[in-house]
PDB file of C-alpha atoms in Angstrom:
ATOM      1  CA  MET A   6     -36.604  72.416 -40.453  1.00 53.00           C
ATOM      2  CA  VAL A   7     -37.441  71.962 -36.478  1.00 56.00           C
ATOM      3  CA  LYS A   8     -35.532  74.952 -34.090  1.00 76.00           C
ATOM      4  CA  LEU A   9     -35.889  74.513 -30.370  1.00 85.00           C
ATOM      5  CA  LYS A  10     -35.613  77.554 -28.647  1.00 90.00           C
ATOM      6  CA  TYR A  11     -34.528  77.915 -24.981  1.00 92.00           C
ATOM      7  CA  SER A  12     -33.987  80.575 -23.014  1.00 94.00           C
ATOM      8  CA  ALA A  13     -30.685  80.929 -20.990  1.00 96.00           C
ATOM      9  CA  LEU A  14     -28.458  83.048 -18.699  1.00 97.00           C
ATOM     10  CA  TYR A  15     -25.239  84.024 -20.059  1.00 97.00           C
ATOM     11  CA  THR A  16     -22.602  85.116 -17.524  1.00 96.00           C
ATOM     12  CA  ASP A  17     -18.900  86.676 -18.507  1.00 94.00           C
ATOM     13  CA  ASN A  18     -16.569  89.236 -17.054  1.00 92.00           C
ATOM     14  CA  LEU A  19     -19.494  92.618 -18.645  1.00 92.00           C
ATOM     15  CA  GLY A  20     -22.315  90.588 -16.633  1.00 93.00           C
ATOM     16  CA  CYS A  21     -25.164  88.537 -16.455  1.00 96.00           C
ATOM     17  CA  GLU A  22     -28.361  89.043 -19.090  1.00 95.00           C
ATOM     18  CA  GLN A  23     -30.796  86.893 -20.474  1.00 97.00           C
ATOM     19  CA  ALA A  24     -29.738  85.167 -23.773  1.00 96.00           C
ATOM     20  CA  THR A  25     -31.811  82.805 -26.608  1.00 95.00           C
ATOM     21  CA  VAL A  26     -30.242  79.468 -27.947  1.00 93.00           C
ATOM     22  CA  TYR A  27     -32.010  77.840 -30.857  1.00 90.00           C
ATOM     23  CA  PHE A  28     -31.163  74.353 -31.878  1.00 83.00           C
ATOM     24  CA  SER A  29     -31.757  73.049 -34.699  1.00 78.00           C
ATOM     25  CA  LYS A  30     -30.126  69.705 -36.901  1.00 72.00           C
ATOM     26  CA  GLU A  31     -27.739  71.769 -38.824  1.00 70.00           C
ATOM     27  CA  GLU A  32     -26.484  74.157 -36.259  1.00 79.00           C
ATOM     28  CA  PHE A  33     -26.787  76.293 -32.559  1.00 85.00           C
ATOM     29  CA  GLN A  34     -27.415  79.853 -32.317  1.00 91.00           C
ATOM     30  CA  LEU A  35     -26.670  82.323 -29.360  1.00 93.00           C
ATOM     31  CA  LYS A  36     -28.604  85.324 -29.478  1.00 94.00           C
ATOM     32  CA  VAL A  37     -27.240  87.765 -26.831  1.00 95.00           C
ATOM     33  CA  ARG A  38     -26.359  91.695 -26.679  1.00 93.00           C
ATOM     34  CA  GLY A  39     -28.387  92.092 -29.791  1.00 91.00           C
ATOM     35  CA  CYS A  40     -25.452  89.498 -31.279  1.00 92.00           C
ATOM     36  CA  THR A  41     -25.829  86.465 -33.158  1.00 92.00           C
ATOM     37  CA  PHE A  42     -23.354  84.174 -32.514  1.00 93.00           C
ATOM     38  CA  LYS A  43     -23.458  80.486 -34.580  1.00 91.00           C
ATOM     39  CA  ASN A  44     -22.065  76.842 -34.323  1.00 88.00           C
ATOM     40  CA  ASP A  45     -22.057  74.436 -37.458  1.00 79.00           C
ATOM     41  CA  SER A  46     -21.655  71.283 -35.134  1.00 76.00           C
ATOM     42  CA  LEU A  47     -23.313  69.879 -31.600  1.00 74.00           C
ATOM     43  CA  ASN A  48     -20.180  71.609 -29.889  1.00 81.00           C
ATOM     44  CA  PHE A  49     -20.613  74.900 -28.213  1.00 86.00           C
ATOM     45  CA  ASP A  50     -17.971  76.681 -29.997  1.00 88.00           C
ATOM     46  CA  PHE A  51     -20.169  79.699 -30.953  1.00 90.00           C
ATOM     47  CA  TYR A  52     -18.807  82.050 -34.041  1.00 90.00           C
ATOM     48  CA  GLY A  53     -19.622  85.215 -34.802  1.00 86.00           C
ATOM     49  CA  LYS A  54     -18.482  87.855 -37.579  1.00 75.00           C
ATOM     50  CA  ASN A  55     -15.704  89.840 -36.026  1.00 66.00           C
ATOM     51  CA  SER A  56     -16.649  93.893 -35.907  1.00 71.00           C
ATOM     52  CA  GLU A  57     -16.426  96.440 -33.407  1.00 77.00           C
ATOM     53  CA  LYS A  58     -19.682  96.043 -32.046  1.00 81.00           C
ATOM     54  CA  PHE A  59     -18.772  92.284 -31.423  1.00 83.00           C
ATOM     55  CA  ASN A  60     -15.221  93.258 -30.120  1.00 82.00           C
ATOM     56  CA  SER A  61     -17.008  95.863 -27.579  1.00 86.00           C
ATOM     57  CA  LEU A  62     -19.536  93.387 -26.256  1.00 90.00           C
ATOM     58  CA  PHE A  63     -17.748  90.255 -26.116  1.00 91.00           C
ATOM     59  CA  TYR A  64     -14.195  88.645 -25.635  1.00 89.00           C
ATOM     60  CA  LEU A  65     -13.381  86.942 -28.875  1.00 88.00           C
ATOM     61  CA  LYS A  66     -10.158  84.691 -29.610  1.00 86.00           C
ATOM     62  CA  ASP A  67     -10.070  84.007 -33.681  1.00 85.00           C
ATOM     63  CA  ASP A  68     -14.238  84.901 -34.108  1.00 86.00           C
ATOM     64  CA  GLU A  69     -14.925  82.296 -31.440  1.00 89.00           C
ATOM     65  CA  LEU A  70     -17.135  83.516 -28.404  1.00 91.00           C
ATOM     66  CA  ILE A  71     -14.496  82.759 -25.291  1.00 93.00           C
ATOM     67  CA  ASP A  72     -14.876  83.619 -21.537  1.00 94.00           C
ATOM     68  CA  TYR A  73     -18.412  83.000 -20.650  1.00 96.00           C
ATOM     69  CA  VAL A  74     -20.715  80.920 -19.222  1.00 96.00           C
ATOM     70  CA  LEU A  75     -23.909  79.668 -20.596  1.00 96.00           C
ATOM     71  CA  ASP A  76     -26.292  77.793 -18.167  1.00 97.00           C
ATOM     72  CA  ILE A  77     -29.487  76.351 -20.361  1.00 95.00           C
ATOM     73  CA  LYS A  78     -32.498  74.027 -18.742  1.00 93.00           C
ATOM     74  CA  ILE A  79     -33.637  71.838 -21.428  1.00 89.00           C
ATOM     75  CA  PRO A  80     -37.135  70.228 -20.553  1.00 88.00           C
ATOM     76  CA  VAL A  81     -37.119  66.232 -21.033  1.00 85.00           C
ATOM     77  CA  THR A  82     -39.639  63.821 -20.925  1.00 85.00           C
ATOM     78  CA  LEU A  83     -38.282  60.829 -18.177  1.00 86.00           C
ATOM     79  CA  PHE A  84     -40.071  57.502 -17.682  1.00 86.00           C
ATOM     80  CA  CYS A  85     -39.920  55.269 -14.634  1.00 84.00           C
ATOM     81  CA  ASP A  86     -42.310  52.330 -14.272  1.00 81.00           C
ATOM     82  CA  ASN A  87     -44.472  53.525 -16.772  1.00 81.00           C
ATOM     83  CA  GLU A  88     -44.678  56.875 -15.622  1.00 87.00           C
ATOM     84  CA  GLU A  89     -43.834  60.149 -17.853  1.00 89.00           C
ATOM     85  CA  ARG A  90     -43.040  63.309 -16.152  1.00 86.00           C
ATOM     86  CA  ILE A  91     -41.365  66.454 -17.739  1.00 87.00           C
ATOM     87  CA  GLU A  92     -37.521  67.310 -16.146  1.00 86.00           C
ATOM     88  CA  LYS A  93     -35.336  70.105 -16.373  1.00 90.00           C
ATOM     89  CA  LEU A  94     -31.818  69.215 -17.035  1.00 91.00           C
ATOM     90  CA  LEU A  95     -29.404  72.132 -16.557  1.00 95.00           C
ATOM     91  CA  LEU A  96     -26.900  72.236 -18.678  1.00 95.00           C
ATOM     92  CA  ARG A  97     -23.943  74.775 -18.017  1.00 96.00           C
ATOM     93  CA  VAL A  98     -20.991  75.412 -20.800  1.00 95.00           C
ATOM     94  CA  GLU A  99     -18.159  77.017 -19.565  1.00 95.00           C
ATOM     95  CA  ARG A 100     -15.593  78.488 -22.479  1.00 92.00           C
ATOM     96  CA  ARG A 101     -12.399  80.051 -21.064  1.00 88.00           C
ATOM     97  CA  LYS A 102      -9.101  81.165 -23.601  1.00 83.00           C
ATOM     98  CA  ASN A 103      -7.674  77.716 -23.485  1.00 83.00           C
ATOM     99  CA  TYR A 104     -10.117  75.325 -21.886  1.00 86.00           C
ATOM    100  CA  TYR A 105     -13.626  74.394 -21.669  1.00 90.00           C
ATOM    101  CA  ASN A 106     -15.576  72.842 -18.781  1.00 93.00           C
ATOM    102  CA  ASN A 107     -19.497  71.732 -20.439  1.00 95.00           C
ATOM    103  CA  SER A 108     -22.076  69.219 -17.880  1.00 96.00           C
ATOM    104  CA  LEU A 109     -25.593  68.788 -17.676  1.00 94.00           C
ATOM    105  CA  SER A 110     -26.680  67.709 -14.156  1.00 95.00           C
ATOM    106  CA  PHE A 111     -29.849  66.856 -12.693  1.00 89.00           C
ATOM    107  CA  PHE A 112     -31.922  66.402 -10.034  1.00 88.00           C
ATOM    108  CA  ILE A 113     -33.950  63.330  -8.641  1.00 83.00           C
ATOM    109  CA  ARG A 114     -35.389  61.666  -5.639  1.00 82.00           C
ATOM    110  CA  ASP A 115     -32.872  63.491  -3.471  1.00 88.00           C
ATOM    111  CA  VAL A 116     -30.074  62.352  -5.734  1.00 89.00           C
ATOM    112  CA  PHE A 117     -28.244  65.253  -7.781  1.00 93.00           C
ATOM    113  CA  TYR A 118     -26.350  63.368 -11.447  1.00 93.00           C
ATOM    114  CA  LYS A 119     -23.968  65.280 -12.690  1.00 95.00           C
ATOM    115  CA  VAL A 120     -22.024  64.500 -16.025  1.00 95.00           C
ATOM    116  CA  GLU A 121     -19.168  66.675 -18.068  1.00 95.00           C
ATOM    117  CA  GLY A 122     -18.749  65.898 -21.937  1.00 92.00           C
ATOM    118  CA  TYR A 123     -17.371  67.824 -24.783  1.00 88.00           C
ATOM    119  CA  ASP A 124     -20.794  68.081 -26.733  1.00 86.00           C
ATOM    120  CA  LEU A 125     -24.271  67.964 -26.182  1.00 84.00           C
ATOM    121  CA  ARG A 126     -24.734  64.380 -27.867  1.00 84.00           C
ATOM    122  CA  GLU A 127     -21.918  63.025 -25.422  1.00 89.00           C
ATOM    123  CA  LEU A 128     -23.550  64.653 -22.482  1.00 90.00           C
ATOM    124  CA  LEU A 129     -27.118  63.036 -23.134  1.00 87.00           C
ATOM    125  CA  ILE A 130     -25.473  59.712 -23.728  1.00 87.00           C
ATOM    126  CA  LYS A 131     -23.756  60.157 -20.524  1.00 91.00           C
ATOM    127  CA  MET A 132     -26.523  61.275 -18.351  1.00 90.00           C
ATOM    128  CA  GLN A 133     -28.611  58.378 -19.537  1.00 87.00           C
ATOM    129  CA  LYS A 134     -26.065  55.650 -18.574  1.00 89.00           C
ATOM    130  CA  GLU A 135     -25.768  58.156 -15.269  1.00 90.00           C
ATOM    131  CA  LEU A 136     -29.284  57.727 -14.503  1.00 86.00           C
ATOM    132  CA  PRO A 137     -30.971  54.732 -12.219  1.00 84.00           C
ATOM    133  CA  GLN A 138     -31.717  51.403 -14.585  1.00 82.00           C
ATOM    134  CA  GLU A 139     -35.220  51.955 -14.074  1.00 82.00           C
ATOM    135  CA  TYR A 140     -34.985  55.544 -15.952  1.00 83.00           C
ATOM    136  CA  TYR A 141     -35.411  56.224 -19.430  1.00 82.00           C
ATOM    137  CA  MET A 142     -34.778  59.440 -20.522  1.00 81.00           C
ATOM    138  CA  LYS A 143     -36.750  60.768 -23.664  1.00 70.00           C
ATOM    139  CA  ASP A 144     -35.259  64.242 -25.306  1.00 57.00           C
ATOM    140  CA  CYS A 145     -36.490  66.132 -27.958  1.00 53.00           C
ATOM    141  CA  PHE A 146     -32.677  66.195 -29.757  1.00 58.00           C
ATOM    142  CA  SER A 147     -33.363  62.564 -30.743  1.00 54.00           C
ATOM    143  CA  TYR A 148     -33.542  63.867 -34.661  1.00 46.00           C
ATOM    144  CA  MET A 149     -30.006  65.861 -34.298  1.00 48.00           C
ATOM    145  CA  PHE A 150     -28.068  62.867 -33.532  1.00 49.00           C
ATOM    146  CA  GLU A 151     -29.120  61.148 -37.354  1.00 49.00           C
ATOM    147  CA  GLY A 152     -31.410  58.300 -35.693  1.00 44.00           C
ATOM    148  CA  HIS A 153     -31.975  57.288 -32.477  1.00 39.00           C
ATOM    149  CA  HIS A 154     -28.884  56.979 -30.557  1.00 45.00           C
ATOM    150  CA  LEU A 155     -30.488  57.027 -26.992  1.00 47.00           C
ATOM    151  CA  ASN A 156     -32.793  54.239 -27.998  1.00 51.00           C
ATOM    152  CA  LEU A 157     -30.463  52.177 -29.437  1.00 47.00           C
ATOM    153  CA  PHE A 158     -28.479  52.589 -26.248  1.00 53.00           C
ATOM    154  CA  LYS A 159     -31.455  51.680 -24.038  1.00 55.00           C
ATOM    155  CA  VAL A 160     -31.970  48.295 -26.247  1.00 50.00           C
ATOM    156  CA  GLU A 161     -28.082  47.207 -26.438  1.00 53.00           C
ATOM    157  CA  SER A 162     -28.006  47.666 -22.479  1.00 56.00           C
ATOM    158  CA  LYS A 163     -30.665  45.402 -22.358  1.00 54.00           C
ATOM    159  CA  LYS A 164     -29.261  43.036 -24.354  1.00 52.00           C
ATOM    160  CA  ILE A 165     -26.212  43.412 -22.267  1.00 56.00           C
ATOM    161  CA  LYS A 166     -27.923  42.554 -19.233  1.00 58.00           C
ATOM    162  CA  LYS A 167     -29.024  39.325 -20.500  1.00 57.00           C
ATOM    163  CA  LEU A 168     -25.990  37.858 -21.201  1.00 59.00           C
ATOM    164  CA  GLN A 169     -24.516  35.247 -18.729  1.00 59.00           C
ATOM    165  CA  ARG A 170     -21.502  35.720 -16.813  1.00 62.00           C
ATOM    166  CA  VAL A 171     -19.119  33.028 -17.435  1.00 60.00           C
ATOM    167  CA  PRO A 172     -16.215  32.224 -15.059  1.00 61.00           C
ATOM    168  CA  ILE A 173     -12.602  31.553 -17.339  1.00 56.00           C
ATOM    169  CA  THR A 174      -9.747  30.300 -15.891  1.00 55.00           C
ATOM    170  CA  TYR A 175      -6.554  31.374 -17.250  1.00 54.00           C
ATOM    171  CA  ILE A 176      -3.307  28.800 -17.249  1.00 57.00           C
ATOM    172  CA  SER A 177      -0.321  30.535 -19.121  1.00 56.00           C
ATOM    173  CA  ASP A 178      -1.855  31.280 -22.997  1.00 55.00           C
ATOM    174  CA  ASP A 179      -4.679  28.629 -22.814  1.00 54.00           C
ATOM    175  CA  TYR A 180      -8.037  29.660 -20.990  1.00 50.00           C
ATOM    176  CA  CYS A 181     -10.659  27.282 -19.644  1.00 52.00           C
ATOM    177  CA  LEU A 182     -14.235  27.978 -19.306  1.00 51.00           C
ATOM    178  CA  SER A 183     -15.276  27.188 -15.750  1.00 48.00           C
TER     179      SER A 183
END
């Protein structure tokens, strides 16, 4: 099993600390303050075993880590005009007691791109849509998404752009191709 490891910045009401995040096909792991939290899906709901140590160092709601912000810089390969560049996306996970706010942001050529979503897959797909047409983002997470969803999106987008638009005139419930 392949694991991707990234350093992160964990912030809550108790302070700001370095953390480590591991991504694999089966789960996310967050290691901070000597404790490990796990998530068995690709969203950002981290759970830990309820213990005295966890309760004294973190805010938990039914064993779920809450009231924190996690900032992770994720390197991605960006292609533009047959040039390959390594760029960093900023993944920001914000969990509060009653809501979440997850975003993925990117700054290139004096333009700031930001998308919001529920899980990592949704954020990466939205970011690919947000980027200018000449950019293609190749990431190291594709293997986690049961195939090539981002590559499939690129192929499907090209097919749609090749379609010809035909104006339609509606007359009552019937229509005519103009």
